[in-house]
Amino acid sequence: MKTISKKVRSILILAGCLASLAAPATQASEEEKASNHWLADAPNEQVKTQRLEKYLRGFDQPMWEVGERYESIVDAIKDKNYDLASYHWKKIKTTINNGLMKRPARKQNADAILLNSTWQQIADDFASKDPKRAAAGLTKAKGACMACHIAEGVGFMNNQPLFTEDD
């Protein structure tokens, strides 16, 4: 059983976001004025692009979404809601591909371990709407994720309830 429920985790994340909004703004440089229009009022296109890249971050944001969607798939399979599992599985592929746009060095392992063949096998397992096959697909998905983490040198990601608890 997870130590923190999804609702509590969501509330904590929201509270953190709200707290960061209430924190004092950093000093603007002498060359630019503080503005709530952080993109529109950027002094030039380079600064605007840098701000966007900083805001959109690296691969951690997409992986956070993948983890949330994976948990939704686990629940959908338990509920025999295979259409929902398929929906989230498709979104996971989109999210990973969007992350690869930001971090192309991760593409080789993502393609080899998940996207080129395993992803479709799992999609077919969920689409079958067969409980045993869908559960097997979930096991394949979990294994592919964990293998990719190891290949990318972030095997410590596998040591968390998302992967250590039974589905």
Coordinates of N, CA, C and O in Angstrom, one line a residue:
M1 N 0.8 -1.2 0.0 CA 0.0 0.0 0.0 C 0.9 1.2 0.0 O 1.9 1.3 0.7
K2 N 0.5 2.2 -0.8 CA 1.3 3.4 -0.8 C 1.2 4.2 0.5 O 0.2 4.2 1.1
T3 N 2.3 4.9 0.8 CA 2.3 5.7 2.0 C 1.5 7.0 1.9 O 0.9 7.5 2.8
I4 N 1.4 7.5 0.7 CA 0.6 8.7 0.4 C -0.3 8.4 -0.7 O 0.0 8.0 -1.8
S5 N -1.6 8.7 -0.5 CA -2.6 8.5 -1.6 C -2.4 9.5 -2.7 O -1.7 10.5 -2.5
K6 N -3.0 9.2 -3.8 CA -2.9 10.1 -5.0 C -3.5 11.5 -4.7 O -2.9 12.5 -5.1
K7 N -4.6 11.5 -4.0 CA -5.2 12.8 -3.6 C -4.3 13.6 -2.7 O -4.2 14.8 -3.0
V8 N -3.7 13.0 -1.7 CA -2.9 13.7 -0.8 C -1.6 14.2 -1.6 O -1.2 15.4 -1.4
R9 N -1.1 13.4 -2.4 CA 0.1 13.8 -3.2 C -0.3 15.0 -4.1 O 0.5 15.9 -4.2
S10 N -1.4 14.9 -4.7 CA -1.9 16.0 -5.6 C -2.1 17.3 -4.8 O -1.7 18.4 -5.2
I11 N -2.6 17.2 -3.6 CA -2.8 18.4 -2.7 C -1.5 18.9 -2.3 O -1.3 20.2 -2.3
L12 N -0.5 18.1 -2.0 CA 0.8 18.6 -1.6 C 1.5 19.3 -2.8 O 2.1 20.3 -2.6
I13 N 1.4 18.7 -4.0 CA 1.9 19.4 -5.2 C 1.3 20.7 -5.4 O 2.0 21.7 -5.6
L14 N 0.0 20.8 -5.3 CA -0.7 22.0 -5.5 C -0.3 23.1 -4.4 O -0.1 24.2 -4.7
A15 N -0.2 22.6 -3.2 CA 0.3 23.5 -2.1 C 1.7 24.1 -2.4 O 1.9 25.3 -2.2
G16 N 2.5 23.2 -2.9 CA 3.9 23.7 -3.2 C 3.9 24.7 -4.3 O 4.6 25.7 -4.3
C17 N 3.0 24.5 -5.3 CA 2.9 25.4 -6.4 C 2.4 26.8 -5.9 O 2.9 27.8 -6.3
L18 N 1.4 26.7 -5.1 CA 0.8 28.0 -4.6 C 1.8 28.7 -3.7 O 1.9 29.9 -3.7
A19 N 2.6 27.9 -2.9 CA 3.6 28.6 -2.1 C 4.7 29.2 -2.9 O 5.2 30.3 -2.6
S20 N 5.0 28.6 -4.0 CA 6.0 29.2 -4.9 C 5.5 30.5 -5.5 O 6.3 31.4 -5.8
L21 N 4.2 30.6 -5.8 CA 3.6 31.8 -6.3 C 3.7 32.9 -5.3 O 3.8 34.1 -5.7
A22 N 3.5 32.5 -4.1 CA 3.5 33.6 -3.0 C 4.9 34.0 -2.6 O 5.0 35.0 -2.0
A23 N 5.9 33.3 -3.0 CA 7.3 33.6 -2.7 C 7.7 34.9 -3.4 O 7.2 35.3 -4.5
P24 N 8.6 35.7 -2.8 CA 9.0 37.0 -3.4 C 9.7 36.7 -4.7 O 10.4 35.8 -4.9
A25 N 9.4 37.6 -5.7 CA 10.0 37.4 -7.0 C 11.5 37.8 -7.0 O 11.9 38.6 -6.1
T26 N 12.2 37.2 -7.8 CA 13.7 37.5 -7.9 C 13.8 38.8 -8.5 O 13.0 39.3 -9.3
Q27 N 14.9 39.5 -8.1 CA 15.2 40.8 -8.7 C 15.4 40.8 -10.2 O 16.2 39.9 -10.7
A28 N 14.7 41.6 -10.9 CA 15.0 41.7 -12.3 C 16.3 42.5 -12.5 O 16.7 43.3 -11.7
S29 N 16.9 42.1 -13.6 CA 18.2 42.8 -13.9 C 17.9 44.3 -14.2 O 16.7 44.6 -14.5
E30 N 18.9 45.1 -14.2 CA 18.7 46.5 -14.4 C 18.2 46.8 -15.9 O 17.5 47.8 -16.1
E31 N 18.5 45.8 -16.8 CA 18.1 46.0 -18.2 C 16.6 45.7 -18.4 O 16.1 46.1 -19.5
E32 N 16.0 44.9 -17.6 CA 14.6 44.5 -17.8 C 13.8 44.8 -16.6 O 14.2 44.7 -15.5
K33 N 12.5 45.1 -16.9 CA 11.6 45.4 -15.8 C 10.8 44.1 -15.4 O 10.6 43.3 -16.3
A34 N 10.5 44.0 -14.2 CA 9.7 42.8 -13.8 C 8.3 42.9 -14.5 O 7.7 44.0 -14.6
S35 N 7.8 41.8 -14.9 CA 6.6 41.7 -15.6 C 5.9 40.4 -15.4 O 6.5 39.4 -15.3
N36 N 4.6 40.4 -15.4 CA 3.8 39.2 -15.3 C 3.7 38.5 -16.7 O 3.3 37.4 -16.8
H37 N 4.2 39.2 -17.7 CA 4.2 38.7 -19.1 C 5.6 38.2 -19.4 O 6.3 38.8 -20.2
W38 N 6.0 37.2 -18.7 CA 7.4 36.7 -18.8 C 7.9 36.3 -20.1 O 9.1 36.4 -20.4
L39 N 7.0 36.0 -21.0 CA 7.4 35.7 -22.4 C 7.2 36.9 -23.3 O 8.1 37.3 -24.1
A40 N 6.0 37.4 -23.3 CA 5.6 38.5 -24.2 C 6.6 39.7 -24.0 O 6.9 40.4 -24.9
D41 N 7.0 39.9 -22.8 CA 7.8 41.1 -22.5 C 9.3 40.7 -22.4 O 10.1 41.6 -21.9
A42 N 9.7 39.6 -22.9 CA 11.1 39.2 -22.9 C 11.8 40.2 -23.8 O 11.3 40.7 -24.8
P43 N 13.0 40.6 -23.4 CA 13.7 41.7 -24.2 C 14.1 41.3 -25.6 O 14.2 42.1 -26.5
N44 N 14.2 39.9 -25.9 CA 14.5 39.5 -27.2 C 14.1 38.0 -27.4 O 13.8 37.4 -26.4
E45 N 14.2 37.5 -28.6 CA 13.8 36.1 -28.9 C 14.7 35.1 -28.2 O 14.2 34.1 -27.8
Q46 N 16.0 35.4 -28.1 CA 16.9 34.5 -27.4 C 16.5 34.4 -25.9 O 16.4 33.2 -25.4
V47 N 16.2 35.4 -25.2 CA 15.8 35.4 -23.8 C 14.5 34.6 -23.7 O 14.3 33.8 -22.8
K48 N 13.5 34.9 -24.6 CA 12.3 34.2 -24.7 C 12.5 32.7 -24.8 O 11.9 31.9 -24.1
T49 N 13.3 32.3 -25.7 CA 13.6 30.9 -25.9 C 14.3 30.2 -24.7 O 13.9 29.1 -24.3
Q50 N 15.2 31.0 -24.1 CA 15.9 30.5 -22.9 C 14.9 30.3 -21.8 O 14.9 29.3 -21.0
R51 N 14.0 31.2 -21.6 CA 12.9 31.1 -20.6 C 12.1 29.9 -20.8 O 11.7 29.1 -19.9
L52 N 11.7 29.7 -22.1 CA 10.8 28.5 -22.4 C 11.6 27.2 -22.1 O 11.0 26.3 -21.5
E53 N 12.8 27.1 -22.5 CA 13.6 25.9 -22.3 C 13.8 25.6 -20.8 O 13.6 24.5 -20.3
K54 N 14.0 26.7 -20.0 CA 14.1 26.5 -18.6 C 12.8 26.1 -18.0 O 12.8 25.2 -17.1
Y55 N 11.7 26.7 -18.4 CA 10.4 26.4 -17.8 C 10.0 24.9 -18.2 O 9.5 24.2 -17.4
L56 N 10.2 24.5 -19.4 CA 9.8 23.2 -19.9 C 10.7 22.1 -19.4 O 10.4 20.9 -19.5
R57 N 11.9 22.4 -18.9 CA 12.8 21.5 -18.3 C 13.3 20.4 -19.2 O 13.2 20.5 -20.4
G58 N 13.7 19.3 -18.6 CA 14.3 18.2 -19.3 C 13.3 17.0 -19.4 O 12.2 17.2 -19.7
F59 N 13.9 15.8 -19.2 CA 13.1 14.6 -19.3 C 12.3 14.3 -18.0 O 11.4 13.4 -18.0
D60 N 12.6 15.0 -16.9 CA 11.9 14.6 -15.7 C 10.4 14.9 -15.7 O 9.6 14.2 -15.2
Q61 N 10.1 16.0 -16.3 CA 8.7 16.4 -16.4 C 7.9 15.4 -17.2 O 6.8 14.9 -16.7
P62 N 8.3 15.0 -18.4 CA 7.5 13.9 -19.1 C 7.5 12.6 -18.3 O 6.5 11.9 -18.3
M63 N 8.6 12.3 -17.7 CA 8.6 11.0 -16.9 C 7.6 11.1 -15.7 O 7.0 10.1 -15.3
W64 N 7.5 12.2 -15.1 CA 6.5 12.4 -14.1 C 5.1 12.1 -14.6 O 4.3 11.4 -14.0
E65 N 4.8 12.6 -15.8 CA 3.5 12.4 -16.4 C 3.3 10.9 -16.7 O 2.3 10.3 -16.5
V66 N 4.4 10.3 -17.3 CA 4.3 8.9 -17.6 C 4.0 8.1 -16.3 O 3.2 7.2 -16.4
G67 N 4.6 8.4 -15.2 CA 4.4 7.7 -14.0 C 2.9 7.8 -13.5 O 2.3 6.8 -13.1
E68 N 2.4 9.0 -13.6 CA 1.0 9.2 -13.3 C 0.1 8.4 -14.2 O -0.9 7.8 -13.7
R69 N 0.3 8.4 -15.5 CA -0.5 7.7 -16.4 C -0.3 6.2 -16.2 O -1.3 5.4 -16.3
Y70 N 0.9 5.7 -15.9 CA 1.1 4.3 -15.6 C 0.2 3.9 -14.4 O -0.4 2.8 -14.5
E71 N 0.2 4.7 -13.4 CA -0.7 4.4 -12.2 C -2.2 4.3 -12.6 O -2.9 3.5 -12.1
S72 N -2.6 5.2 -13.5 CA -3.9 5.2 -14.0 C -4.2 3.9 -14.8 O -5.3 3.3 -14.8
I73 N -3.2 3.4 -15.5 CA -3.3 2.2 -16.3 C -3.5 1.0 -15.3 O -4.3 0.1 -15.5
V74 N -2.7 1.0 -14.2 CA -2.8 -0.1 -13.2 C -4.2 -0.1 -12.7 O -4.9 -1.2 -12.7
D75 N -4.8 1.1 -12.4 CA -6.2 1.1 -11.9 C -7.2 0.7 -12.9 O -8.1 0.0 -12.6
A76 N -7.0 1.1 -14.2 CA -7.9 0.8 -15.2 C -7.9 -0.7 -15.5 O -9.0 -1.3 -15.7
I77 N -6.8 -1.4 -15.4 CA -6.7 -2.8 -15.6 C -7.4 -3.5 -14.5 O -8.2 -4.5 -14.7
K78 N -7.2 -3.1 -13.3 CA -7.9 -3.7 -12.1 C -9.4 -3.5 -12.3 O -10.2 -4.4 -11.9
D79 N -9.9 -2.4 -12.8 CA -11.3 -2.1 -13.0 C -11.8 -2.7 -14.3 O -13.0 -2.5 -14.7
K80 N -11.0 -3.4 -15.1 CA -11.3 -3.9 -16.4 C -11.8 -2.9 -17.4 O -12.7 -3.1 -18.2
N81 N -11.2 -1.7 -17.2 CA -11.5 -0.5 -18.1 C -10.4 -0.5 -19.1 O -9.5 0.4 -19.1
Y82 N -10.4 -1.4 -20.1 CA -9.3 -1.5 -21.0 C -9.2 -0.3 -22.0 O -8.1 0.0 -22.5
D83 N -10.4 0.3 -22.3 CA -10.3 1.5 -23.1 C -9.5 2.6 -22.5 O -8.8 3.3 -23.1
L84 N -9.7 2.7 -21.2 CA -9.0 3.8 -20.4 C -7.5 3.4 -20.4 O -6.7 4.3 -20.5
A85 N -7.2 2.2 -20.2 CA -5.8 1.7 -20.2 C -5.2 2.0 -21.5 O -4.1 2.6 -21.6
S86 N -5.9 1.8 -22.6 CA -5.4 2.0 -24.0 C -5.2 3.5 -24.2 O -4.2 4.0 -24.8
Y87 N -6.1 4.3 -23.7 CA -6.0 5.8 -23.8 C -4.7 6.3 -23.2 O -4.0 7.0 -23.8
H88 N -4.5 5.9 -21.9 CA -3.3 6.4 -21.2 C -2.1 5.8 -21.8 O -1.0 6.5 -21.9
W89 N -2.1 4.6 -22.4 CA -0.9 4.0 -23.0 C -0.5 4.8 -24.2 O 0.6 5.1 -24.5
K90 N -1.5 5.3 -25.0 CA -1.3 6.1 -26.2 C -0.7 7.5 -25.7 O 0.3 8.0 -26.4
K91 N -1.2 8.0 -24.7 CA -0.7 9.3 -24.2 C 0.7 9.1 -23.6 O 1.6 10.1 -23.7
I92 N 1.1 8.0 -23.1 CA 2.4 7.7 -22.6 C 3.4 7.8 -23.8 O 4.5 8.4 -23.7
K93 N 3.0 7.2 -24.9 CA 3.9 7.3 -26.1 C 4.1 8.7 -26.5 O 5.2 9.1 -26.8
T94 N 3.0 9.5 -26.6 CA 3.1 10.9 -27.0 C 4.0 11.7 -26.0 O 4.9 12.4 -26.4
T95 N 3.9 11.4 -24.7 CA 4.7 12.1 -23.7 C 6.1 11.8 -23.8 O 7.0 12.6 -23.7
I96 N 6.4 10.5 -24.0 CA 7.8 10.1 -24.2 C 8.4 10.7 -25.4 O 9.6 11.3 -25.4
N97 N 7.7 10.7 -26.5 CA 8.2 11.3 -27.7 C 8.4 12.8 -27.5 O 9.4 13.4 -28.0
N98 N 7.6 13.5 -26.8 CA 7.7 14.9 -26.6 C 9.0 15.1 -25.7 O 9.7 16.1 -25.9
G99 N 9.2 14.2 -24.7 CA 10.4 14.3 -23.9 C 11.7 14.1 -24.7 O 12.7 14.7 -24.5
L100 N 11.6 13.2 -25.7 CA 12.8 12.9 -26.5 C 13.1 14.1 -27.4 O 14.3 14.3 -27.7
M101 N 12.1 14.9 -27.7 CA 12.4 16.1 -28.5 C 13.3 17.0 -27.6 O 14.2 17.7 -28.2
K102 N 13.1 17.1 -26.3 CA 13.9 17.9 -25.4 C 15.3 17.2 -25.1 O 16.2 17.9 -24.9
R103 N 15.3 15.9 -25.0 CA 16.5 15.2 -24.6 C 16.7 14.0 -25.6 O 16.5 12.9 -25.4
P104 N 17.2 14.4 -26.8 CA 17.4 13.4 -27.9 C 18.4 12.3 -27.6 O 18.3 11.2 -28.1
A105 N 19.3 12.5 -26.6 CA 20.3 11.5 -26.3 C 19.6 10.3 -25.6 O 20.2 9.2 -25.6
R106 N 18.4 10.4 -25.2 CA 17.6 9.3 -24.6 C 16.9 8.5 -25.6 O 16.3 7.4 -25.3
K107 N 16.9 8.9 -26.8 CA 16.1 8.3 -27.9 C 16.5 6.8 -28.2 O 15.6 6.0 -28.4
Q108 N 17.8 6.6 -28.3 CA 18.2 5.3 -28.6 C 17.7 4.2 -27.7 O 17.1 3.2 -28.2
N109 N 17.8 4.4 -26.4 CA 17.2 3.4 -25.5 C 15.7 3.3 -25.5 O 15.1 2.3 -25.4
A110 N 15.1 4.5 -25.5 CA 13.6 4.5 -25.6 C 13.1 3.8 -26.8 O 12.1 3.0 -26.7
D111 N 13.7 4.0 -27.9 CA 13.3 3.3 -29.1 C 13.5 1.8 -29.0 O 12.6 1.0 -29.3
A112 N 14.7 1.4 -28.6 CA 15.1 0.0 -28.6 C 14.4 -0.8 -27.5 O 14.0 -1.9 -27.8
I113 N 14.1 -0.2 -26.4 CA 13.5 -0.9 -25.3 C 12.0 -0.8 -25.3 O 11.3 -1.8 -24.9
L114 N 11.4 0.3 -25.8 CA 10.0 0.4 -25.7 C 9.3 0.8 -27.0 O 8.4 0.1 -27.4
L115 N 9.7 1.8 -27.6 CA 8.8 2.4 -28.6 C 8.8 1.6 -29.9 O 7.7 1.6 -30.6
N116 N 9.9 1.0 -30.3 CA 9.9 0.3 -31.7 C 9.1 -0.9 -31.8 O 8.6 -1.2 -32.8
S117 N 9.0 -1.7 -30.7 CA 8.2 -2.9 -30.8 C 7.4 -3.2 -29.6 O 6.2 -3.6 -29.7
T118 N 7.9 -3.1 -28.4 CA 7.3 -3.4 -27.2 C 6.0 -2.6 -27.0 O 5.0 -3.1 -26.5
W119 N 6.1 -1.3 -27.3 CA 4.9 -0.4 -27.1 C 3.7 -1.0 -27.8 O 2.6 -1.0 -27.2
Q120 N 3.8 -1.4 -29.1 CA 2.7 -1.9 -29.8 C 2.2 -3.2 -29.3 O 1.0 -3.5 -29.2
Q121 N 3.1 -4.1 -28.8 CA 2.7 -5.3 -28.2 C 1.8 -5.1 -27.0 O 0.7 -5.7 -26.8
I122 N 2.2 -4.1 -26.2 CA 1.4 -3.7 -25.0 C 0.1 -3.1 -25.4 O -1.0 -3.4 -24.8
A123 N 0.1 -2.2 -26.4 CA -1.1 -1.6 -26.9 C -2.1 -2.7 -27.3 O -3.3 -2.7 -27.0
D124 N -1.6 -3.7 -28.0 CA -2.4 -4.9 -28.5 C -3.0 -5.7 -27.3 O -4.1 -6.1 -27.3
D125 N -2.1 -5.8 -26.2 CA -2.6 -6.5 -25.0 C -3.8 -5.8 -24.4 O -4.7 -6.4 -24.0
F126 N -3.7 -4.5 -24.3 CA -4.8 -3.7 -23.6 C -6.0 -3.8 -24.5 O -7.1 -3.9 -24.0
A127 N -5.8 -3.6 -25.8 CA -6.9 -3.6 -26.8 C -7.6 -4.9 -26.8 O -8.8 -5.0 -27.2
S128 N -7.0 -6.0 -26.5 CA -7.6 -7.3 -26.5 C -8.8 -7.4 -25.5 O -9.7 -8.2 -25.7
K129 N -8.7 -6.6 -24.5 CA -9.7 -6.6 -23.4 C -9.8 -8.0 -22.7 O -10.8 -8.2 -22.0
D130 N -8.8 -8.8 -22.9 CA -8.7 -10.0 -22.1 C -8.0 -9.7 -20.8 O -6.8 -9.2 -20.9
P131 N -8.6 -10.1 -19.7 CA -7.9 -9.7 -18.4 C -6.5 -10.3 -18.2 O -5.6 -9.5 -17.8
K132 N -6.3 -11.5 -18.6 CA -5.0 -12.1 -18.5 C -4.0 -11.4 -19.4 O -2.8 -11.1 -19.0
R133 N -4.4 -11.2 -20.6 CA -3.5 -10.6 -21.6 C -3.2 -9.1 -21.2 O -2.0 -8.6 -21.3
A134 N -4.2 -8.4 -20.7 CA -4.0 -7.0 -20.3 C -3.0 -7.0 -19.1 O -2.1 -6.1 -19.1
A135 N -3.2 -7.9 -18.2 CA -2.3 -7.9 -17.0 C -0.9 -8.2 -17.5 O 0.1 -7.7 -17.0
A136 N -0.7 -9.1 -18.5 CA 0.6 -9.5 -19.0 C 1.2 -8.2 -19.7 O 2.4 -8.0 -19.6
G137 N 0.4 -7.5 -20.4 CA 0.8 -6.2 -21.0 C 1.3 -5.2 -20.0 O 2.4 -4.6 -20.2
L138 N 0.6 -5.1 -18.9 CA 1.1 -4.2 -17.8 C 2.4 -4.7 -17.3 O 3.3 -3.9 -17.0
T139 N 2.6 -6.0 -17.1 CA 3.9 -6.5 -16.7 C 5.0 -6.2 -17.7 O 6.1 -5.8 -17.3
K140 N 4.7 -6.3 -19.0 CA 5.7 -5.9 -20.0 C 6.0 -4.5 -19.9 O 7.2 -4.1 -20.1
A141 N 5.0 -3.6 -19.7 CA 5.2 -2.2 -19.6 C 6.2 -1.9 -18.5 O 7.1 -1.1 -18.6
K142 N 5.9 -2.4 -17.3 CA 6.7 -2.2 -16.1 C 8.1 -2.7 -16.4 O 9.1 -1.9 -16.1
G143 N 8.3 -3.8 -17.0 CA 9.7 -4.3 -17.2 C 10.4 -3.4 -18.2 O 11.6 -3.2 -18.0
A144 N 9.7 -2.9 -19.2 CA 10.4 -2.1 -20.2 C 10.8 -0.8 -19.6 O 11.9 -0.3 -19.8
C145 N 9.9 -0.2 -18.8 CA 10.3 1.0 -18.1 C 11.5 0.8 -17.2 O 12.5 1.6 -17.2
M146 N 11.5 -0.2 -16.4 CA 12.6 -0.5 -15.5 C 13.9 -0.7 -16.3 O 15.0 -0.3 -15.9
A147 N 13.8 -1.5 -17.4 CA 15.0 -1.7 -18.2 C 15.6 -0.4 -18.8 O 16.8 -0.2 -18.8
C148 N 14.7 0.4 -19.2 CA 15.1 1.7 -19.8 C 15.8 2.6 -18.7 O 16.9 3.2 -19.0
H149 N 15.3 2.6 -17.5 CA 15.9 3.3 -16.4 C 17.3 2.8 -16.2 O 18.3 3.6 -16.0
I150 N 17.5 1.5 -16.2 CA 18.8 0.9 -16.0 C 19.7 1.3 -17.1 O 20.9 1.8 -16.9
A151 N 19.3 1.2 -18.4 CA 20.1 1.6 -19.5 C 20.5 3.0 -19.5 O 21.6 3.4 -20.0
E152 N 19.6 3.9 -19.0 CA 19.9 5.3 -18.9 C 20.7 5.7 -17.7 O 21.0 6.9 -17.5
G153 N 21.1 4.8 -16.9 CA 21.9 5.1 -15.7 C 21.1 5.7 -14.5 O 21.7 6.3 -13.7
V154 N 19.8 5.5 -14.5 CA 19.0 6.0 -13.5 C 18.2 4.9 -12.8 O 17.0 5.0 -12.5
G155 N 18.8 3.7 -12.6 CA 18.2 2.6 -12.1 C 17.6 2.8 -10.7 O 16.6 2.1 -10.3
F156 N 18.0 3.8 -10.0 CA 17.5 4.1 -8.7 C 16.0 4.5 -8.8 O 15.2 4.4 -7.8
M157 N 15.5 4.9 -10.0 CA 14.1 5.2 -10.2 C 13.2 3.9 -10.0 O 12.1 4.1 -9.7
N158 N 13.8 2.8 -10.2 CA 13.1 1.5 -10.0 C 12.8 1.2 -8.5 O 12.0 0.3 -8.3
N159 N 13.4 1.9 -7.6 CA 13.3 1.7 -6.2 C 12.3 2.7 -5.6 O 12.6 3.5 -4.8
Q160 N 11.0 2.5 -6.1 CA 9.9 3.3 -5.6 C 8.6 2.5 -5.7 O 8.6 1.6 -6.5
P161 N 7.6 2.9 -4.9 CA 6.4 2.1 -4.9 C 5.8 1.9 -6.3 O 5.2 0.8 -6.5
L162 N 6.0 2.8 -7.2 CA 5.4 2.6 -8.5 C 5.9 1.3 -9.1 O 5.1 0.6 -9.9
F163 N 7.1 0.9 -8.8 CA 7.7 -0.3 -9.4 C 7.8 -1.5 -8.4 O 7.9 -2.6 -8.7
T164 N 7.9 -1.1 -7.1 CA 8.1 -2.2 -6.1 C 6.9 -2.8 -5.6 O 6.9 -3.9 -5.0
E165 N 5.7 -2.1 -5.7 CA 4.5 -2.7 -5.2 C 3.9 -3.6 -6.3 O 4.1 -3.3 -7.5
D166 N 3.2 -4.6 -5.9 CA 2.5 -5.5 -6.9 C 1.4 -4.7 -7.6 O 0.7 -3.9 -6.9
D167 N 1.2 -4.9 -8.9 CA 0.2 -4.2 -9.6 C -1.2 -4.8 -9.4 O -1.5 -5.7 -8.9

